[in-house]
Every structure is written in C-alpha cells, then in structure tokens.
PDB file of C-alpha atoms in Angstrom:
ATOM      1  CA  MET A   1      95.006 131.136 170.676  1.00 69.00           C
ATOM      2  CA  ILE A   2      97.927 128.967 171.445  1.00 77.00           C
ATOM      3  CA  PHE A   3      98.530 127.320 174.795  1.00 77.00           C
ATOM      4  CA  ARG A   4     100.914 124.772 176.051  1.00 86.00           C
ATOM      5  CA  CYS A   5      99.951 121.400 177.416  1.00 85.00           C
ATOM      6  CA  THR A   6     101.515 117.999 177.708  1.00 91.00           C
ATOM      7  CA  PRO A   7     100.889 115.319 175.122  1.00 91.00           C
ATOM      8  CA  SER A   8      98.699 113.411 177.518  1.00 92.00           C
ATOM      9  CA  GLU A   9      96.658 116.526 178.204  1.00 89.00           C
ATOM     10  CA  LYS A  10      96.262 117.151 174.543  1.00 88.00           C
ATOM     11  CA  ALA A  11      95.219 113.510 173.987  1.00 91.00           C
ATOM     12  CA  ALA A  12      92.624 113.880 176.789  1.00 90.00           C
ATOM     13  CA  LEU A  13      91.219 117.085 175.230  1.00 87.00           C
ATOM     14  CA  VAL A  14      91.082 115.397 171.759  1.00 89.00           C
ATOM     15  CA  ALA A  15      89.389 112.356 173.169  1.00 92.00           C
ATOM     16  CA  LYS A  16      86.797 114.422 175.083  1.00 89.00           C
ATOM     17  CA  ALA A  17      86.002 116.462 171.965  1.00 86.00           C
ATOM     18  CA  ARG A  18      85.655 113.308 169.845  1.00 88.00           C
ATOM     19  CA  ALA A  19      83.406 111.719 172.419  1.00 87.00           C
ATOM     20  CA  ALA A  20      81.242 114.815 172.456  1.00 82.00           C
ATOM     21  CA  GLY A  21      81.217 114.868 168.643  1.00 81.00           C
ATOM     22  CA  LEU A  22      82.664 118.395 168.591  1.00 82.00           C
ATOM     23  CA  PRO A  23      85.685 120.075 167.023  1.00 85.00           C
ATOM     24  CA  ASN A  24      88.493 120.822 169.437  1.00 84.00           C
ATOM     25  CA  ALA A  25      87.967 124.588 169.048  1.00 84.00           C
ATOM     26  CA  THR A  26      84.220 124.327 169.957  1.00 82.00           C
ATOM     27  CA  LEU A  27      85.011 122.257 173.055  1.00 82.00           C
ATOM     28  CA  MET A  28      87.506 124.932 174.211  1.00 81.00           C
ATOM     29  CA  ARG A  29      85.056 127.761 173.551  1.00 81.00           C
ATOM     30  CA  GLU A  30      82.407 125.842 175.429  1.00 81.00           C
ATOM     31  CA  ALA A  31      84.787 125.337 178.343  1.00 78.00           C
ATOM     32  CA  LEU A  32      85.359 129.034 178.535  1.00 78.00           C
ATOM     33  CA  GLY A  33      81.633 129.773 178.541  1.00 75.00           C
ATOM     34  CA  LEU A  34      81.854 131.613 175.190  1.00 71.00           C
ATOM     35  CA  THR A  35      79.416 129.343 173.387  1.00 69.00           C
ATOM     36  CA  GLU A  36      77.016 126.590 173.846  1.00 69.00           C
ATOM     37  CA  ALA A  37      77.735 123.773 171.435  1.00 60.00           C
ATOM     38  CA  ARG A  38      74.757 122.250 169.637  1.00 65.00           C
ATOM     39  CA  ARG A  39      74.913 118.611 170.256  1.00 62.00           C
ATOM     40  CA  ARG A  40      74.547 116.581 167.034  1.00 63.00           C
ATOM     41  CA  LYS A  41      73.726 112.963 166.688  1.00 68.00           C
ATOM     42  CA  PRO A  42      76.722 111.039 165.438  1.00 69.00           C
ATOM     43  CA  VAL A  43      76.523 110.038 161.747  1.00 69.00           C
ATOM     44  CA  PRO A  44      75.838 106.397 161.566  1.00 72.00           C
ATOM     45  CA  ARG A  45      78.279 104.207 159.614  1.00 78.00           C
ATOM     46  CA  VAL A  46      76.635 102.744 156.523  1.00 78.00           C
ATOM     47  CA  ASP A  47      77.806  99.764 154.514  1.00 81.00           C
ATOM     48  CA  PRO A  48      79.212 101.075 151.098  1.00 85.00           C
ATOM     49  CA  LYS A  49      77.238  98.253 149.341  1.00 83.00           C
ATOM     50  CA  LEU A  50      73.963  99.691 150.705  1.00 84.00           C
ATOM     51  CA  THR A  51      74.935 103.200 149.630  1.00 84.00           C
ATOM     52  CA  PHE A  52      75.741 101.954 146.130  1.00 87.00           C
ATOM     53  CA  ALA A  53      72.441  99.938 145.905  1.00 85.00           C
ATOM     54  CA  ILE A  54      70.384 102.978 147.019  1.00 85.00           C
ATOM     55  CA  ALA A  55      72.237 105.132 144.483  1.00 87.00           C
ATOM     56  CA  ARG A  56      71.289 102.788 141.690  1.00 87.00           C
ATOM     57  CA  VAL A  57      67.562 102.928 142.655  1.00 86.00           C
ATOM     58  CA  GLY A  58      67.836 106.737 142.953  1.00 85.00           C
ATOM     59  CA  GLY A  59      69.143 106.692 139.332  1.00 88.00           C
ATOM     60  CA  ASN A  60      65.987 104.749 138.208  1.00 85.00           C
ATOM     61  CA  LEU A  61      63.863 107.359 139.975  1.00 85.00           C
ATOM     62  CA  ASN A  62      65.764 110.183 138.340  1.00 87.00           C
ATOM     63  CA  GLN A  63      65.234 108.614 134.838  1.00 88.00           C
ATOM     64  CA  LEU A  64      61.533 108.242 135.475  1.00 84.00           C
ATOM     65  CA  SER A  65      61.340 111.882 136.712  1.00 84.00           C
ATOM     66  CA  ARG A  66      63.120 113.182 133.625  1.00 87.00           C
ATOM     67  CA  TRP A  67      60.903 111.234 131.392  1.00 84.00           C
ATOM     68  CA  ILE A  68      57.730 112.657 133.079  1.00 84.00           C
ATOM     69  CA  ASN A  69      59.110 116.237 133.158  1.00 84.00           C
ATOM     70  CA  GLY A  70      60.071 116.036 129.469  1.00 85.00           C
ATOM     71  CA  ALA A  71      56.617 114.992 128.621  1.00 83.00           C
ATOM     72  CA  VAL A  72      55.088 117.778 130.595  1.00 83.00           C
ATOM     73  CA  LYS A  73      57.390 120.488 129.084  1.00 86.00           C
ATOM     74  CA  SER A  74      56.750 119.355 125.532  1.00 88.00           C
ATOM     75  CA  GLY A  75      52.997 119.305 126.105  1.00 84.00           C
ATOM     76  CA  ARG A  76      52.634 115.598 125.919  1.00 82.00           C
ATOM     77  CA  ALA A  77      51.507 115.240 129.571  1.00 77.00           C
ATOM     78  CA  SER A  78      48.225 113.787 128.465  1.00 79.00           C
ATOM     79  CA  GLN A  79      50.094 111.123 126.521  1.00 76.00           C
ATOM     80  CA  ILE A  80      51.887 109.811 129.590  1.00 77.00           C
ATOM     81  CA  ASP A  81      50.938 106.143 130.083  1.00 81.00           C
ATOM     82  CA  ALA A  82      49.928 105.952 133.773  1.00 76.00           C
ATOM     83  CA  LEU A  83      50.193 102.211 133.747  1.00 79.00           C
ATOM     84  CA  LYS A  84      53.782 102.418 132.535  1.00 83.00           C
ATOM     85  CA  VAL A  85      54.717 104.924 135.277  1.00 84.00           C
ATOM     86  CA  ALA A  86      52.947 102.790 137.882  1.00 81.00           C
ATOM     87  CA  ALA A  87      54.796  99.689 136.719  1.00 86.00           C
ATOM     88  CA  GLN A  88      58.160 101.411 137.010  1.00 86.00           C
ATOM     89  CA  LEU A  89      57.288 102.692 140.515  1.00 87.00           C
ATOM     90  CA  VAL A  90      56.414  99.149 141.543  1.00 88.00           C
ATOM     91  CA  ILE A  91      59.743  97.871 140.203  1.00 90.00           C
ATOM     92  CA  ILE A  92      61.527 100.598 142.179  1.00 88.00           C
ATOM     93  CA  GLU A  93      59.561  99.904 145.328  1.00 87.00           C
ATOM     94  CA  ARG A  94      60.505  96.221 145.116  1.00 90.00           C
ATOM     95  CA  GLN A  95      64.131  97.063 144.554  1.00 87.00           C
ATOM     96  CA  MET A  96      64.068  99.247 147.698  1.00 85.00           C
ATOM     97  CA  ALA A  97      62.321  96.484 149.727  1.00 86.00           C
ATOM     98  CA  ARG A  98      64.866  93.886 148.588  1.00 88.00           C
ATOM     99  CA  ILE A  99      67.773  96.160 149.450  1.00 85.00           C
ATOM    100  CA  VAL A 100      66.437  96.927 152.941  1.00 82.00           C
ATOM    101  CA  ALA A 101      65.664  93.277 153.548  1.00 85.00           C
ATOM    102  CA  GLU A 102      69.168  92.224 152.603  1.00 83.00           C
ATOM    103  CA  HIS A 103      70.663  94.943 154.793  1.00 79.00           C
ATOM    104  CA  THR A 104      68.533  94.274 157.885  1.00 76.00           C
ATOM    105  CA  ALA A 105      69.019  90.462 157.472  1.00 69.00           C
ATOM    106  CA  GLY A 106      72.767  90.978 157.567  1.00 58.00           C
ATOM    107  CA  GLY A 107      73.144  89.835 154.004  1.00 50.00           C
ATOM    108  CA  GLU A 108      76.130  92.055 153.340  1.00 45.00           C
TER     109      GLU A 108
END
C-alpha cells in the first residue's frame, strides 16, 4: 500500500513506531484495526566488553562440556575426575562473578 504524506507526517509516524518498538507496517496495520501488535520489551544495550568477556567464559564451558561428552561417548565416563571438573566449574564461576562485579561497579 502506498499513500502520500508530508515529510513531517512521515517523521511523526516513524517516531511513533520507534517509540512503540514496532515496525512501521505493524503500526499502520494496528491503526487500521487489522492486527494487534505484541508489545515487546526493548532490547537493552550491552557494553561490547561485557559481551566479549561472557563469550570467553562460554568458550570455557564449551570446552569442558566437549571433554565430558567425549569421555561419555568413548565409554570412559567412569574415569572422569570429578574433582577436576569441579575445579574448572569453580574457576568459571569466579570468572563470571568478577565480570558481573566489574560491570555493575561501572568498571568499563
């Protein structure tokens, strides 16, 4: 559907859609009563440093999971050293706590 409007009217429509967190088309369909838009919470902006730090910790968890799964698949599950696994999990937990503390304390 194409319709004509002034640049200021278009700017107002775009601003209204952005404020509602909706695409322009959804806002228009909602205005016509053709649909009810599901309101979504806006996605919070996250510091890229935090994202990178969490990804590194996630990599550690992935390595640990692969190690455990490999042992289970090869029939060596009984040989898994529970103390070694627990120690790695503690390290990962401390990394996560440090990252969260740095982020919440504004240590960007």
